[in-house]
PDB file of C-alpha atoms in Angstrom:
ATOM      1  CA  UNK H1005     139.299 118.219 118.613  1.00 46.00           C
ATOM      2  CA  UNK H1006     135.950 116.390 118.920  1.00 47.00           C
ATOM      3  CA  UNK H1007     135.035 113.971 116.169  1.00 46.00           C
ATOM      4  CA  UNK H1008     132.156 115.096 113.958  1.00 49.00           C
ATOM      5  CA  UNK H1009     128.860 113.400 114.804  1.00 49.00           C
ATOM      6  CA  UNK H1010     127.581 110.810 112.364  1.00 59.00           C
ATOM      7  CA  UNK H1011     123.881 110.916 111.568  1.00 83.00           C
ATOM      8  CA  UNK H1012     122.294 107.478 111.869  1.00 89.00           C
ATOM      9  CA  UNK H1013     119.400 106.802 109.461  1.00 97.00           C
ATOM     10  CA  UNK H1014     116.118 106.705 111.400  1.00 98.00           C
ATOM     11  CA  UNK H1015     114.402 103.612 109.977  1.00 98.00           C
ATOM     12  CA  UNK H1016     114.795  99.858 110.459  1.00 98.00           C
ATOM     13  CA  UNK H1017     112.901  97.837 107.835  1.00 99.00           C
ATOM     14  CA  UNK H1018     111.388  94.389 108.420  1.00 98.00           C
ATOM     15  CA  UNK H1019     110.436  92.184 105.449  1.00 98.00           C
ATOM     16  CA  UNK H1020     109.298  88.566 105.698  1.00 98.00           C
ATOM     17  CA  UNK H1021     109.578  86.116 102.807  1.00 97.00           C
ATOM     18  CA  UNK H1022     107.240  83.122 102.696  1.00 93.00           C
ATOM     19  CA  UNK H1023     108.897  81.558  99.649  1.00 94.00           C
ATOM     20  CA  UNK H1024     108.559  84.969  97.958  1.00 95.00           C
ATOM     21  CA  UNK H1025     112.101  85.878  96.945  1.00 96.00           C
ATOM     22  CA  UNK H1026     110.864  86.791  93.442  1.00 95.00           C
ATOM     23  CA  UNK H1027     108.811  89.545  95.120  1.00 96.00           C
ATOM     24  CA  UNK H1028     111.370  90.529  97.756  1.00 97.00           C
ATOM     25  CA  UNK H1029     114.304  91.062  95.366  1.00 97.00           C
ATOM     26  CA  UNK H1030     112.773  93.986  93.389  1.00 97.00           C
ATOM     27  CA  UNK H1031     111.481  95.534  96.623  1.00 98.00           C
ATOM     28  CA  UNK H1032     115.000  95.569  98.092  1.00 98.00           C
ATOM     29  CA  UNK H1033     116.345  97.113  94.892  1.00 98.00           C
ATOM     30  CA  UNK H1034     113.704  99.860  95.028  1.00 98.00           C
ATOM     31  CA  UNK H1035     114.385 100.567  98.708  1.00 98.00           C
ATOM     32  CA  UNK H1036     118.098 100.786  97.928  1.00 98.00           C
ATOM     33  CA  UNK H1037     117.527 103.110  94.970  1.00 98.00           C
ATOM     34  CA  UNK H1038     114.978 105.469  96.494  1.00 98.00           C
ATOM     35  CA  UNK H1039     115.078 105.300 100.290  1.00 98.00           C
ATOM     36  CA  UNK H1040     118.607 104.297 101.354  1.00 98.00           C
ATOM     37  CA  UNK H1041     119.484 107.590 103.138  1.00 98.00           C
ATOM     38  CA  UNK H1042     116.735 106.907 105.678  1.00 98.00           C
ATOM     39  CA  UNK H1043     117.405 103.187 106.267  1.00 98.00           C
ATOM     40  CA  UNK H1044     119.786 102.017 108.991  1.00 98.00           C
ATOM     41  CA  UNK H1045     119.253  98.337 108.187  1.00 98.00           C
ATOM     42  CA  UNK H1046     116.868  95.853 106.616  1.00 98.00           C
ATOM     43  CA  UNK H1047     115.936  92.684 108.504  1.00 98.00           C
ATOM     44  CA  UNK H1048     114.936  89.966 106.032  1.00 98.00           C
ATOM     45  CA  UNK H1049     113.190  87.019 107.682  1.00 98.00           C
ATOM     46  CA  UNK H1050     113.132  83.837 105.595  1.00 98.00           C
ATOM     47  CA  UNK H1051     110.132  82.111 107.128  1.00 96.00           C
ATOM     48  CA  UNK H1052     110.725  78.737 105.495  1.00 92.00           C
ATOM     49  CA  UNK H1053     113.658  77.213 103.598  1.00 92.00           C
ATOM     50  CA  UNK H1054     114.090  79.050 100.319  1.00 93.00           C
ATOM     51  CA  UNK H1055     116.994  78.007  98.087  1.00 90.00           C
ATOM     52  CA  UNK H1056     118.337  80.329  95.444  1.00 87.00           C
ATOM     53  CA  UNK H1057     118.394  83.578  97.419  1.00 93.00           C
ATOM     54  CA  UNK H1058     121.311  85.696  96.224  1.00 93.00           C
ATOM     55  CA  UNK H1059     121.393  89.137  97.755  1.00 92.00           C
ATOM     56  CA  UNK H1060     122.156  91.933  95.286  1.00 90.00           C
ATOM     57  CA  UNK H1061     124.447  94.853  96.186  1.00 95.00           C
ATOM     58  CA  UNK H1062     122.467  97.217  98.419  1.00 98.00           C
ATOM     59  CA  UNK H1063     123.056 100.705  99.786  1.00 98.00           C
ATOM     60  CA  UNK H1064     122.260  99.655 103.374  1.00 98.00           C
ATOM     61  CA  UNK H1065     123.152  96.744 105.681  1.00 98.00           C
ATOM     62  CA  UNK H1066     120.918  93.690 105.464  1.00 98.00           C
ATOM     63  CA  UNK H1067     120.585  90.984 108.111  1.00 97.00           C
ATOM     64  CA  UNK H1068     119.057  87.671 107.076  1.00 97.00           C
ATOM     65  CA  UNK H1069     117.061  85.727 109.698  1.00 97.00           C
ATOM     66  CA  UNK H1070     116.313  82.076 108.873  1.00 97.00           C
ATOM     67  CA  UNK H1071     113.502  80.496 110.882  1.00 97.00           C
ATOM     68  CA  UNK H1072     113.745  76.896 112.036  1.00 95.00           C
ATOM     69  CA  UNK H1073     109.938  76.688 111.954  1.00 95.00           C
ATOM     70  CA  UNK H1074     107.453  78.939 110.200  1.00 94.00           C
ATOM     71  CA  UNK H1075     105.981  81.765 112.276  1.00 95.00           C
ATOM     72  CA  UNK H1076     102.981  84.005 111.778  1.00 93.00           C
ATOM     73  CA  UNK H1077     103.046  87.604 110.543  1.00 94.00           C
ATOM     74  CA  UNK H1078     103.118  89.244 113.948  1.00 96.00           C
ATOM     75  CA  UNK H1079     105.603  86.851 115.517  1.00 96.00           C
ATOM     76  CA  UNK H1080     108.076  87.375 112.661  1.00 97.00           C
ATOM     77  CA  UNK H1081     107.958  91.153 112.812  1.00 98.00           C
ATOM     78  CA  UNK H1082     108.093  91.143 116.621  1.00 98.00           C
ATOM     79  CA  UNK H1083     111.253  89.034 116.468  1.00 98.00           C
ATOM     80  CA  UNK H1084     112.784  91.453 113.965  1.00 98.00           C
ATOM     81  CA  UNK H1085     111.829  94.411 116.164  1.00 98.00           C
ATOM     82  CA  UNK H1086     114.082  93.028 118.905  1.00 98.00           C
ATOM     83  CA  UNK H1087     116.981  94.148 116.672  1.00 98.00           C
ATOM     84  CA  UNK H1088     115.580  97.651 116.036  1.00 98.00           C
ATOM     85  CA  UNK H1089     117.596 100.508 117.540  1.00 97.00           C
ATOM     86  CA  UNK H1090     116.172 103.319 115.419  1.00 98.00           C
ATOM     87  CA  UNK H1091     113.263 105.693 116.146  1.00 98.00           C
ATOM     88  CA  UNK H1092     111.132 104.115 113.409  1.00 98.00           C
ATOM     89  CA  UNK H1093     110.344 100.507 112.463  1.00 99.00           C
ATOM     90  CA  UNK H1094     108.926  99.840 108.998  1.00 99.00           C
ATOM     91  CA  UNK H1095     106.826  96.702 108.479  1.00 98.00           C
ATOM     92  CA  UNK H1096     106.740  96.043 104.754  1.00 98.00           C
ATOM     93  CA  UNK H1097     105.119  93.349 102.609  1.00 97.00           C
ATOM     94  CA  UNK H1098     107.173  91.794  99.787  1.00 97.00           C
ATOM     95  CA  UNK H1099     104.567  92.858  97.203  1.00 97.00           C
ATOM     96  CA  UNK H1100     104.901  96.609  97.841  1.00 98.00           C
ATOM     97  CA  UNK H1101     106.443  98.602  94.995  1.00 98.00           C
ATOM     98  CA  UNK H1102     108.077 102.041  95.127  1.00 98.00           C
ATOM     99  CA  UNK H1103     108.784 104.576  92.399  1.00 97.00           C
ATOM    100  CA  UNK H1104     110.008 107.442  94.620  1.00 97.00           C
ATOM    101  CA  UNK H1105     111.411 108.262  98.048  1.00 98.00           C
ATOM    102  CA  UNK H1106     108.273 107.894 100.160  1.00 98.00           C
ATOM    103  CA  UNK H1107     110.060 107.898 103.519  1.00 98.00           C
ATOM    104  CA  UNK H1108     111.357 111.467 103.304  1.00 97.00           C
ATOM    105  CA  UNK H1109     107.905 113.068 103.176  1.00 96.00           C
ATOM    106  CA  UNK H1110     106.441 110.705 105.761  1.00 98.00           C
ATOM    107  CA  UNK H1111     109.189 111.380 108.300  1.00 98.00           C
ATOM    108  CA  UNK H1112     109.176 115.115 107.637  1.00 97.00           C
ATOM    109  CA  UNK H1113     105.414 115.374 108.222  1.00 97.00           C
ATOM    110  CA  UNK H1114     105.210 113.017 111.208  1.00 98.00           C
ATOM    111  CA  UNK H1115     103.217 114.514 114.067  1.00 98.00           C
ATOM    112  CA  UNK H1116     104.493 113.983 117.635  1.00 98.00           C
ATOM    113  CA  UNK H1117     101.376 111.974 118.563  1.00 98.00           C
ATOM    114  CA  UNK H1118     101.548 109.699 115.492  1.00 98.00           C
ATOM    115  CA  UNK H1119     102.340 106.142 116.539  1.00 98.00           C
ATOM    116  CA  UNK H1120     101.921 104.830 113.002  1.00 98.00           C
ATOM    117  CA  UNK H1121     102.543 106.470 109.629  1.00 98.00           C
ATOM    118  CA  UNK H1122     101.171 105.094 106.378  1.00 98.00           C
ATOM    119  CA  UNK H1123     101.007 106.076 102.702  1.00 98.00           C
ATOM    120  CA  UNK H1124      97.967 105.774 100.459  1.00 97.00           C
ATOM    121  CA  UNK H1125      97.825 102.375  98.764  1.00 97.00           C
ATOM    122  CA  UNK H1126      97.259 101.935  95.031  1.00 96.00           C
ATOM    123  CA  UNK H1127      96.579  98.675  93.220  1.00 93.00           C
ATOM    124  CA  UNK H1128      97.429  97.939  89.576  1.00 92.00           C
ATOM    125  CA  UNK H1129      94.785  99.082  87.118  1.00 89.00           C
ATOM    126  CA  UNK H1130      92.916 101.269  89.590  1.00 89.00           C
ATOM    127  CA  UNK H1131      92.896 105.040  89.047  1.00 88.00           C
ATOM    128  CA  UNK H1132      92.515 106.082  92.691  1.00 92.00           C
ATOM    129  CA  UNK H1133      94.144 105.006  95.951  1.00 95.00           C
ATOM    130  CA  UNK H1134      92.424 102.456  98.153  1.00 93.00           C
ATOM    131  CA  UNK H1135      89.650 104.092 100.261  1.00 93.00           C
ATOM    132  CA  UNK H1136      90.191 104.557 103.984  1.00 95.00           C
ATOM    133  CA  UNK H1137      89.159 101.576 106.093  1.00 95.00           C
ATOM    134  CA  UNK H1138      86.298 101.785 108.565  1.00 96.00           C
ATOM    135  CA  UNK H1139      85.901  99.853 111.807  1.00 97.00           C
ATOM    136  CA  UNK H1140      86.218  96.158 111.006  1.00 95.00           C
ATOM    137  CA  UNK H1141      82.694  94.810 111.615  1.00 95.00           C
ATOM    138  CA  UNK H1142      80.621  92.125 109.835  1.00 89.00           C
ATOM    139  CA  UNK H1143      78.320  94.848 108.488  1.00 90.00           C
ATOM    140  CA  UNK H1144      81.245  96.859 107.123  1.00 90.00           C
ATOM    141  CA  UNK H1145      82.621  93.796 105.332  1.00 87.00           C
ATOM    142  CA  UNK H1146      79.280  93.485 103.533  1.00 86.00           C
ATOM    143  CA  UNK H1147      78.882  97.212 102.851  1.00 85.00           C
ATOM    144  CA  UNK H1148      82.291  97.690 101.249  1.00 77.00           C
ATOM    145  CA  UNK H1149      81.413  95.191  98.499  1.00 75.00           C
ATOM    146  CA  UNK H1150      78.379  97.199  97.430  1.00 77.00           C
ATOM    147  CA  UNK H1151      78.340  99.908  94.791  1.00 77.00           C
ATOM    148  CA  UNK H1152      78.244 103.380  96.262  1.00 74.00           C
ATOM    149  CA  UNK H1153      79.950 102.405  99.517  1.00 81.00           C
ATOM    150  CA  UNK H1154      81.148 105.544 101.302  1.00 87.00           C
ATOM    151  CA  UNK H1155      84.532 105.337 102.962  1.00 89.00           C
ATOM    152  CA  UNK H1156      85.163 107.180 106.240  1.00 93.00           C
ATOM    153  CA  UNK H1157      86.937 110.570 106.107  1.00 93.00           C
ATOM    154  CA  UNK H1158      89.819 109.180 108.187  1.00 95.00           C
ATOM    155  CA  UNK H1159      91.077 105.603 108.567  1.00 97.00           C
ATOM    156  CA  UNK H1160      90.003 103.522 111.555  1.00 98.00           C
ATOM    157  CA  UNK H1161      92.947 101.238 110.714  1.00 98.00           C
ATOM    158  CA  UNK H1162      95.581 100.680 108.052  1.00 97.00           C
ATOM    159  CA  UNK H1163      96.703  97.420 106.513  1.00 96.00           C
ATOM    160  CA  UNK H1164      99.937  95.750 107.598  1.00 97.00           C
ATOM    161  CA  UNK H1165     101.453  95.884 104.110  1.00 97.00           C
ATOM    162  CA  UNK H1166     103.152  99.222 104.932  1.00 98.00           C
ATOM    163  CA  UNK H1167     103.310 100.358 108.560  1.00 98.00           C
ATOM    164  CA  UNK H1168     105.932 102.896 109.619  1.00 98.00           C
ATOM    165  CA  UNK H1169     105.771 102.516 113.394  1.00 98.00           C
ATOM    166  CA  UNK H1170     107.237 104.790 116.008  1.00 98.00           C
ATOM    167  CA  UNK H1171     109.566 102.565 118.025  1.00 98.00           C
ATOM    168  CA  UNK H1172     108.332 103.983 121.335  1.00 98.00           C
ATOM    169  CA  UNK H1173     104.694 103.227 120.493  1.00 98.00           C
ATOM    170  CA  UNK H1174     105.320  99.713 119.146  1.00 98.00           C
ATOM    171  CA  UNK H1175     107.422  98.835 122.205  1.00 98.00           C
ATOM    172  CA  UNK H1176     104.741 100.203 124.546  1.00 98.00           C
ATOM    173  CA  UNK H1177     102.219  97.739 123.067  1.00 98.00           C
ATOM    174  CA  UNK H1178     104.738  94.846 123.005  1.00 98.00           C
ATOM    175  CA  UNK H1179     104.271  94.663 119.241  1.00 98.00           C
ATOM    176  CA  UNK H1180     101.724  92.620 117.367  1.00 98.00           C
ATOM    177  CA  UNK H1181      99.493  90.172 119.213  1.00 97.00           C
ATOM    178  CA  UNK H1182     101.091  86.829 118.233  1.00 91.00           C
ATOM    179  CA  UNK H1183      97.788  84.995 118.762  1.00 90.00           C
ATOM    180  CA  UNK H1184      96.838  86.236 115.287  1.00 92.00           C
ATOM    181  CA  UNK H1185      98.818  83.820 113.127  1.00 82.00           C
ATOM    182  CA  UNK H1186      97.827  85.596 109.921  1.00 80.00           C
ATOM    183  CA  UNK H1187      95.324  88.386 109.180  1.00 86.00           C
ATOM    184  CA  UNK H1188      93.682  91.014 111.440  1.00 95.00           C
ATOM    185  CA  UNK H1189      96.807  91.605 113.545  1.00 97.00           C
ATOM    186  CA  UNK H1190      97.068  94.934 111.719  1.00 97.00           C
ATOM    187  CA  UNK H1191      93.570  96.004 112.789  1.00 97.00           C
ATOM    188  CA  UNK H1192      94.245  94.852 116.349  1.00 98.00           C
ATOM    189  CA  UNK H1193      97.490  96.839 116.498  1.00 98.00           C
ATOM    190  CA  UNK H1194      95.808 100.000 115.168  1.00 98.00           C
ATOM    191  CA  UNK H1195      93.009  99.653 117.711  1.00 98.00           C
ATOM    192  CA  UNK H1196      95.449  99.225 120.594  1.00 98.00           C
ATOM    193  CA  UNK H1197      97.557 102.171 119.389  1.00 98.00           C
ATOM    194  CA  UNK H1198      94.542 104.459 119.385  1.00 98.00           C
ATOM    195  CA  UNK H1199      93.382 103.149 122.771  1.00 98.00           C
ATOM    196  CA  UNK H1200      96.863 103.935 124.141  1.00 98.00           C
ATOM    197  CA  UNK H1201      96.572 107.546 122.956  1.00 98.00           C
ATOM    198  CA  UNK H1202      98.564 107.323 119.706  1.00 98.00           C
ATOM    199  CA  UNK H1203      97.228 108.502 116.354  1.00 98.00           C
ATOM    200  CA  UNK H1204      97.261 106.919 112.887  1.00 98.00           C
ATOM    201  CA  UNK H1205      98.647 109.332 110.290  1.00 98.00           C
ATOM    202  CA  UNK H1206      98.258 108.829 106.551  1.00 97.00           C
ATOM    203  CA  UNK H1207     100.617 111.174 104.705  1.00 95.00           C
ATOM    204  CA  UNK H1208      98.828 113.205 101.993  1.00 88.00           C
ATOM    205  CA  UNK H1209     100.238 112.817  98.500  1.00 92.00           C
ATOM    206  CA  UNK H1210     102.408 109.790  99.342  1.00 97.00           C
ATOM    207  CA  UNK H1211     101.421 106.602  97.496  1.00 97.00           C
ATOM    208  CA  UNK H1212     102.867 103.127  97.041  1.00 98.00           C
ATOM    209  CA  UNK H1213     101.786 100.320  94.727  1.00 97.00           C
ATOM    210  CA  UNK H1214     100.494  97.044  96.142  1.00 96.00           C
ATOM    211  CA  UNK H1215     100.775  94.063  93.812  1.00 91.00           C
ATOM    212  CA  UNK H1216      98.108  92.278  95.844  1.00 76.00           C
ATOM    213  CA  UNK H1217      98.693  88.592  96.629  1.00 66.00           C
ATOM    214  CA  UNK H1218      95.323  87.582  98.116  1.00 53.00           C
ATOM    215  CA  UNK H1219      95.863  83.967  99.116  1.00 50.00           C
ATOM    216  CA  UNK H1220      92.768  83.916 101.343  1.00 45.00           C
ATOM    217  CA  UNK H1221      90.600  84.274  98.232  1.00 47.00           C
ATOM    218  CA  UNK H1222      92.095  81.268  96.446  1.00 52.00           C
ATOM    219  CA  UNK H1223      93.183  78.806  99.122  1.00 60.00           C
ATOM    220  CA  UNK H1224      91.208  77.165 101.910  1.00 68.00           C
ATOM    221  CA  UNK H1225      93.972  77.256 104.518  1.00 72.00           C
ATOM    222  CA  UNK H1226      94.546  81.044 104.458  1.00 75.00           C
ATOM    223  CA  UNK H1227      90.778  81.513 104.295  1.00 76.00           C
ATOM    224  CA  UNK H1228      90.444  79.504 107.508  1.00 82.00           C
ATOM    225  CA  UNK H1229      93.150  81.652 109.139  1.00 75.00           C
ATOM    226  CA  UNK H1230      91.292  84.774 108.022  1.00 83.00           C
ATOM    227  CA  UNK H1231      87.940  83.645 109.413  1.00 86.00           C
ATOM    228  CA  UNK H1232      89.545  82.531 112.675  1.00 90.00           C
ATOM    229  CA  UNK H1233      91.259  85.904 113.044  1.00 93.00           C
ATOM    230  CA  UNK H1234      88.009  87.771 112.426  1.00 94.00           C
ATOM    231  CA  UNK H1235      86.359  85.727 115.164  1.00 94.00           C
ATOM    232  CA  UNK H1236      89.219  86.565 117.529  1.00 95.00           C
ATOM    233  CA  UNK H1237      88.921  90.291 116.734  1.00 97.00           C
ATOM    234  CA  UNK H1238      85.185  90.394 117.324  1.00 96.00           C
ATOM    235  CA  UNK H1239      85.491  88.680 120.701  1.00 96.00           C
ATOM    236  CA  UNK H1240      88.409  90.810 121.915  1.00 97.00           C
ATOM    237  CA  UNK H1241      88.177  93.528 124.521  1.00 97.00           C
ATOM    238  CA  UNK H1242      90.275  95.854 122.331  1.00 97.00           C
ATOM    239  CA  UNK H1243      87.692  95.710 119.543  1.00 97.00           C
ATOM    240  CA  UNK H1244      84.791  96.708 121.783  1.00 97.00           C
ATOM    241  CA  UNK H1245      86.768  99.454 123.544  1.00 98.00           C
ATOM    242  CA  UNK H1246      87.891 100.826 120.185  1.00 98.00           C
ATOM    243  CA  UNK H1247      84.327 100.739 118.894  1.00 97.00           C
ATOM    244  CA  UNK H1248      83.248 102.872 121.824  1.00 98.00           C
ATOM    245  CA  UNK H1249      86.160 105.279 121.238  1.00 98.00           C
ATOM    246  CA  UNK H1250      85.214 105.811 117.601  1.00 97.00           C
ATOM    247  CA  UNK H1251      81.575 106.339 118.521  1.00 95.00           C
ATOM    248  CA  UNK H1252      82.392 109.326 120.739  1.00 86.00           C
TER     249      UNK H1252
END
């Protein structure tokens, strides 16, 4: 008699800690409580030495990756992706918070042409989710700070804090562009996904909380990374091709 087939959960999760175990620990607990049936494994990258990490009991396997030298956002998640054997790869920031099973609805509603799934993002103290993001241009950066700014009806890109990526699509693009050490690699990936024929799908009614940790607003080094990444975006071929695509 044939053995019954065992259903393998469809999602591999990648989380990177930059000395942020105090943020990572509650995130892992929430993933374990709400989303465990969908998670095959979590890959936790410790980007720099971080004493005091004690993993709590979890409802899924967790693999810890300790870097010898610190890597950027894209390089860390690309390295984790090399261990992904599931149809979906979830890139998750340590400061995301969950109060329900968000993966079930996202996976159930995934369209065949969706290379990236995302929820709506809420921030503490704000009554509505974050507006959709328009093409990342200097003018848009100025406009979005003004009262009465009108968001686009559909997102031109989604932030890297929560990206549920179809493995086939992410592999086709060879992952994030590692030349972006920090910031804007999420926009670049979204642009290249769309240029390759994949769609960005935000799941209606699915929200997560982002306890925003905006280092670029309070520290000169991340600010320099941010400005350098913006310059790289605006001089890239992908940016200008994507701009033309959105203008059609």
